[in-house]
PDB file of C-alpha atoms in Angstrom:
ATOM      1  CA  MET A   1     197.438 176.576  59.911  1.00 50.00           C
ATOM      2  CA  ILE A   2     199.610 178.190  57.262  1.00 57.00           C
ATOM      3  CA  HIS A   3     202.649 176.193  56.223  1.00 61.00           C
ATOM      4  CA  THR A   4     205.829 178.031  57.053  1.00 79.00           C
ATOM      5  CA  ASP A   5     209.223 176.573  57.749  1.00 83.00           C
ATOM      6  CA  GLU A   6     208.789 177.488  61.400  1.00 85.00           C
ATOM      7  CA  THR A   7     205.343 175.896  61.834  1.00 87.00           C
ATOM      8  CA  THR A   8     206.476 172.785  59.960  1.00 90.00           C
ATOM      9  CA  GLN A   9     209.557 172.576  62.163  1.00 91.00           C
ATOM     10  CA  GLU A  10     207.461 172.896  65.338  1.00 92.00           C
ATOM     11  CA  ALA A  11     205.017 170.224  64.156  1.00 93.00           C
ATOM     12  CA  VAL A  12     207.869 167.847  63.290  1.00 93.00           C
ATOM     13  CA  LYS A  13     209.514 168.476  66.664  1.00 93.00           C
ATOM     14  CA  THR A  14     206.236 167.764  68.469  1.00 94.00           C
ATOM     15  CA  LEU A  15     205.605 164.568  66.481  1.00 95.00           C
ATOM     16  CA  GLU A  16     209.188 163.376  67.008  1.00 93.00           C
ATOM     17  CA  GLY A  17     208.766 163.887  70.757  1.00 92.00           C
ATOM     18  CA  LEU A  18     205.676 161.667  70.677  1.00 95.00           C
ATOM     19  CA  ILE A  19     207.536 159.064  68.621  1.00 94.00           C
ATOM     20  CA  SER A  20     210.264 158.976  71.292  1.00 90.00           C
ATOM     21  CA  ILE A  21     207.639 158.316  73.960  1.00 91.00           C
ATOM     22  CA  LEU A  22     206.034 155.613  71.852  1.00 94.00           C
ATOM     23  CA  GLU A  23     209.422 153.953  71.262  1.00 91.00           C
ATOM     24  CA  ASP A  24     209.975 153.899  75.012  1.00 88.00           C
ATOM     25  CA  GLY A  25     206.506 152.453  75.578  1.00 91.00           C
ATOM     26  CA  LYS A  26     206.991 149.798  72.925  1.00 93.00           C
ATOM     27  CA  LEU A  27     210.265 148.700  74.514  1.00 89.00           C
ATOM     28  CA  GLY A  28     208.783 148.933  78.000  1.00 88.00           C
ATOM     29  CA  TYR A  29     205.826 146.707  77.141  1.00 92.00           C
ATOM     30  CA  THR A  30     208.060 144.219  75.334  1.00 91.00           C
ATOM     31  CA  ASP A  31     210.249 144.020  78.450  1.00 86.00           C
ATOM     32  CA  ALA A  32     207.170 143.710  80.670  1.00 88.00           C
ATOM     33  CA  ALA A  33     205.870 140.824  78.556  1.00 90.00           C
ATOM     34  CA  GLU A  34     209.211 139.035  78.888  1.00 87.00           C
ATOM     35  CA  HIS A  35     209.271 139.337  82.666  1.00 85.00           C
ATOM     36  CA  ILE A  36     205.674 138.763  83.711  1.00 87.00           C
ATOM     37  CA  GLU A  37     204.437 135.275  84.573  1.00 86.00           C
ATOM     38  CA  ASN A  38     200.707 135.782  83.927  1.00 89.00           C
ATOM     39  CA  PRO A  39     199.972 134.578  80.344  1.00 94.00           C
ATOM     40  CA  ALA A  40     196.971 136.911  79.862  1.00 94.00           C
ATOM     41  CA  MET A  41     198.983 139.930  80.952  1.00 93.00           C
ATOM     42  CA  LYS A  42     201.886 138.835  78.753  1.00 93.00           C
ATOM     43  CA  THR A  43     199.482 138.808  75.774  1.00 96.00           C
ATOM     44  CA  ASP A  44     198.115 142.246  76.718  1.00 96.00           C
ATOM     45  CA  PHE A  45     201.586 143.758  77.052  1.00 95.00           C
ATOM     46  CA  LEU A  46     202.616 142.397  73.651  1.00 96.00           C
ATOM     47  CA  GLU A  47     199.437 143.892  72.176  1.00 97.00           C
ATOM     48  CA  TYR A  48     200.223 147.279  73.759  1.00 97.00           C
ATOM     49  CA  ALA A  49     203.752 147.100  72.295  1.00 96.00           C
ATOM     50  CA  ARG A  50     202.308 146.303  68.855  1.00 97.00           C
ATOM     51  CA  GLU A  51     199.874 149.202  69.146  1.00 97.00           C
ATOM     52  CA  ARG A  52     202.724 151.587  70.028  1.00 96.00           C
ATOM     53  CA  ALA A  53     204.595 150.403  66.913  1.00 96.00           C
ATOM     54  CA  LEU A  54     201.530 151.203  64.774  1.00 97.00           C
ATOM     55  CA  PHE A  55     201.240 154.637  66.395  1.00 97.00           C
ATOM     56  CA  ILE A  56     204.896 155.320  65.544  1.00 96.00           C
ATOM     57  CA  VAL A  57     204.225 154.542  61.871  1.00 96.00           C
ATOM     58  CA  GLU A  58     201.176 156.854  61.860  1.00 97.00           C
ATOM     59  CA  LEU A  59     203.218 159.748  63.242  1.00 96.00           C
ATOM     60  CA  GLN A  60     206.154 159.065  60.920  1.00 95.00           C
ATOM     61  CA  ASN A  61     203.714 159.232  57.999  1.00 95.00           C
ATOM     62  CA  GLN A  62     202.606 162.670  59.196  1.00 95.00           C
ATOM     63  CA  ILE A  63     206.232 163.845  59.366  1.00 94.00           C
ATOM     64  CA  ASN A  64     206.810 162.526  55.849  1.00 94.00           C
ATOM     65  CA  LYS A  65     203.710 164.419  54.631  1.00 93.00           C
ATOM     66  CA  LEU A  66     205.368 167.591  55.938  1.00 91.00           C
ATOM     67  CA  GLY A  67     208.277 166.823  53.639  1.00 89.00           C
ATOM     68  CA  LYS A  68     210.660 165.812  56.393  1.00 88.00           C
ATOM     69  CA  SER A  69     212.605 162.584  56.781  1.00 84.00           C
ATOM     70  CA  THR A  70     211.889 160.218  59.658  1.00 77.00           C
ATOM     71  CA  ASP A  71     215.159 158.295  59.371  1.00 66.00           C
ATOM     72  CA  ASN A  72     216.423 159.723  62.627  1.00 52.00           C
ATOM     73  CA  SER A  73     213.113 159.932  64.496  1.00 43.00           C
ATOM     74  CA  GLY A  74     213.405 158.661  68.008  1.00 42.00           C
ATOM     75  CA  GLY A  75     217.146 159.156  67.925  1.00 43.00           C
ATOM     76  CA  GLY A  76     217.047 162.549  69.585  1.00 43.00           C
ATOM     77  CA  PRO A  77     217.213 163.293  73.287  1.00 45.00           C
ATOM     78  CA  LEU A  78     214.540 161.308  75.069  1.00 45.00           C
ATOM     79  CA  GLY A  79     214.848 163.186  78.323  1.00 45.00           C
ATOM     80  CA  ALA A  80     212.933 162.363  81.451  1.00 51.00           C
ATOM     81  CA  LEU A  81     210.521 159.941  79.827  1.00 53.00           C
ATOM     82  CA  HIS A  82     213.294 157.644  78.741  1.00 50.00           C
ATOM     83  CA  ARG A  83     214.451 157.572  82.338  1.00 53.00           C
ATOM     84  CA  VAL A  84     210.934 156.523  83.370  1.00 59.00           C
ATOM     85  CA  TRP A  85     211.156 153.394  81.208  1.00 59.00           C
ATOM     86  CA  ILE A  86     214.722 152.725  82.407  1.00 55.00           C
ATOM     87  CA  ASP A  87     213.354 152.768  85.966  1.00 60.00           C
ATOM     88  CA  ILE A  88     210.616 150.446  84.799  1.00 59.00           C
ATOM     89  CA  LYS A  89     213.142 148.025  83.382  1.00 60.00           C
ATOM     90  CA  SER A  90     214.814 147.743  86.777  1.00 61.00           C
ATOM     91  CA  ALA A  91     211.413 146.848  88.265  1.00 59.00           C
ATOM     92  CA  PHE A  92     211.122 144.000  85.748  1.00 59.00           C
ATOM     93  CA  THR A  93     214.302 142.263  86.791  1.00 61.00           C
ATOM     94  CA  GLY A  94     212.632 141.088  89.986  1.00 64.00           C
ATOM     95  CA  GLY A  95     209.692 139.674  88.021  1.00 65.00           C
ATOM     96  CA  ASP A  96     207.334 141.139  90.635  1.00 80.00           C
ATOM     97  CA  THR A  97     203.917 141.455  88.957  1.00 84.00           C
ATOM     98  CA  GLU A  98     202.840 144.416  91.073  1.00 86.00           C
ATOM     99  CA  ALA A  99     206.106 146.269  90.405  1.00 84.00           C
ATOM    100  CA  ILE A 100     205.788 145.639  86.661  1.00 86.00           C
ATOM    101  CA  ILE A 101     202.176 146.870  86.597  1.00 89.00           C
ATOM    102  CA  ASN A 102     203.072 149.972  88.614  1.00 87.00           C
ATOM    103  CA  ALA A 103     205.998 150.682  86.294  1.00 86.00           C
ATOM    104  CA  CYS A 104     203.713 150.425  83.247  1.00 90.00           C
ATOM    105  CA  ILE A 105     201.239 152.806  84.895  1.00 92.00           C
ATOM    106  CA  THR A 106     204.051 155.313  85.464  1.00 90.00           C
ATOM    107  CA  GLY A 107     205.133 155.048  81.829  1.00 90.00           C
ATOM    108  CA  GLU A 108     201.599 155.472  80.499  1.00 94.00           C
ATOM    109  CA  GLU A 109     200.898 158.447  82.772  1.00 94.00           C
ATOM    110  CA  ALA A 110     204.023 160.124  81.412  1.00 92.00           C
ATOM    111  CA  ALA A 111     202.876 159.395  77.840  1.00 94.00           C
ATOM    112  CA  VAL A 112     199.417 160.864  78.525  1.00 96.00           C
ATOM    113  CA  GLU A 113     201.032 164.057  79.862  1.00 94.00           C
ATOM    114  CA  LYS A 114     203.290 164.350  76.811  1.00 94.00           C
ATOM    115  CA  TYR A 115     200.326 163.847  74.456  1.00 96.00           C
ATOM    116  CA  LYS A 116     198.196 166.432  76.266  1.00 97.00           C
ATOM    117  CA  LYS A 117     201.066 168.915  76.135  1.00 95.00           C
ATOM    118  CA  ALA A 118     201.502 168.267  72.394  1.00 95.00           C
ATOM    119  CA  LEU A 119     197.833 169.091  71.817  1.00 97.00           C
ATOM    120  CA  GLU A 120     197.947 172.185  74.052  1.00 95.00           C
ATOM    121  CA  GLU A 121     200.997 173.638  72.280  1.00 91.00           C
ATOM    122  CA  ASN A 122     198.893 174.016  69.137  1.00 88.00           C
ATOM    123  CA  HIS A 123     201.708 173.339  66.635  1.00 90.00           C
ATOM    124  CA  LEU A 124     199.821 170.570  64.852  1.00 94.00           C
ATOM    125  CA  GLU A 125     197.575 170.670  61.809  1.00 92.00           C
ATOM    126  CA  HIS A 126     194.005 169.356  61.788  1.00 93.00           C
ATOM    127  CA  ASP A 127     194.927 165.846  60.535  1.00 94.00           C
ATOM    128  CA  GLN A 128     197.729 165.580  63.060  1.00 96.00           C
ATOM    129  CA  ILE A 129     195.474 166.731  65.907  1.00 97.00           C
ATOM    130  CA  TYR A 130     192.978 164.032  64.944  1.00 97.00           C
ATOM    131  CA  ILE A 131     195.639 161.285  64.959  1.00 98.00           C
ATOM    132  CA  VAL A 132     197.280 162.469  68.176  1.00 98.00           C
ATOM    133  CA  SER A 133     193.869 162.743  69.898  1.00 98.00           C
ATOM    134  CA  LYS A 134     192.916 159.236  68.749  1.00 98.00           C
ATOM    135  CA  GLN A 135     196.224 157.850  70.022  1.00 98.00           C
ATOM    136  CA  LEU A 136     195.832 159.698  73.325  1.00 98.00           C
ATOM    137  CA  ASN A 137     192.379 158.128  73.829  1.00 98.00           C
ATOM    138  CA  SER A 138     193.831 154.686  73.208  1.00 98.00           C
ATOM    139  CA  ILE A 139     196.722 155.286  75.614  1.00 97.00           C
ATOM    140  CA  GLN A 140     194.258 156.506  78.271  1.00 98.00           C
ATOM    141  CA  ASN A 141     192.179 153.341  77.757  1.00 98.00           C
ATOM    142  CA  THR A 142     195.299 151.208  78.129  1.00 97.00           C
ATOM    143  CA  LEU A 143     196.196 153.083  81.306  1.00 97.00           C
ATOM    144  CA  SER A 144     192.690 152.437  82.711  1.00 97.00           C
ATOM    145  CA  GLN A 145     192.960 148.719  81.895  1.00 95.00           C
ATOM    146  CA  ILE A 146     196.342 148.455  83.606  1.00 94.00           C
ATOM    147  CA  LYS A 147     195.091 150.368  86.648  1.00 94.00           C
ATOM    148  CA  MET A 148     192.150 147.957  86.959  1.00 93.00           C
ATOM    149  CA  ARG A 149     194.632 145.059  87.097  1.00 85.00           C
ATOM    150  CA  ALA A 150     196.537 146.841  89.847  1.00 79.00           C
ATOM    151  CA  SER A 151     193.503 147.180  92.101  1.00 75.00           C
TER     152      SER A 151
END
């Protein structure tokens, strides 16, 4: 892909959208860990939150490589996804394990969709596609693990 201001802007916008989703996921998993009784699940949720934080750093590094600042990343409009994690938070207040798991599944499914859309839009460079694809695989694995707990 040839670097133009427009392509750089589109790539940054795409990466910032993914960062927003990851921020929501990180907060969602942290909240889930606080509200779930099962110690093994608490550990898993904290690990998922930590992984999301690492993903955020990876994407911020890509934005920085494009010559853009990441100071305000995640501060933009979060849209529907943010509402998903807000809904999830309300499920946590009851401490109901099934409700928490289902809320996490909803959040991860939304993240998977956002990642797939980011790859389909074709605004990313080769290195960015590799990172986003790797993160998507990890998120899909997490989603599968959570779904297995739900069944």
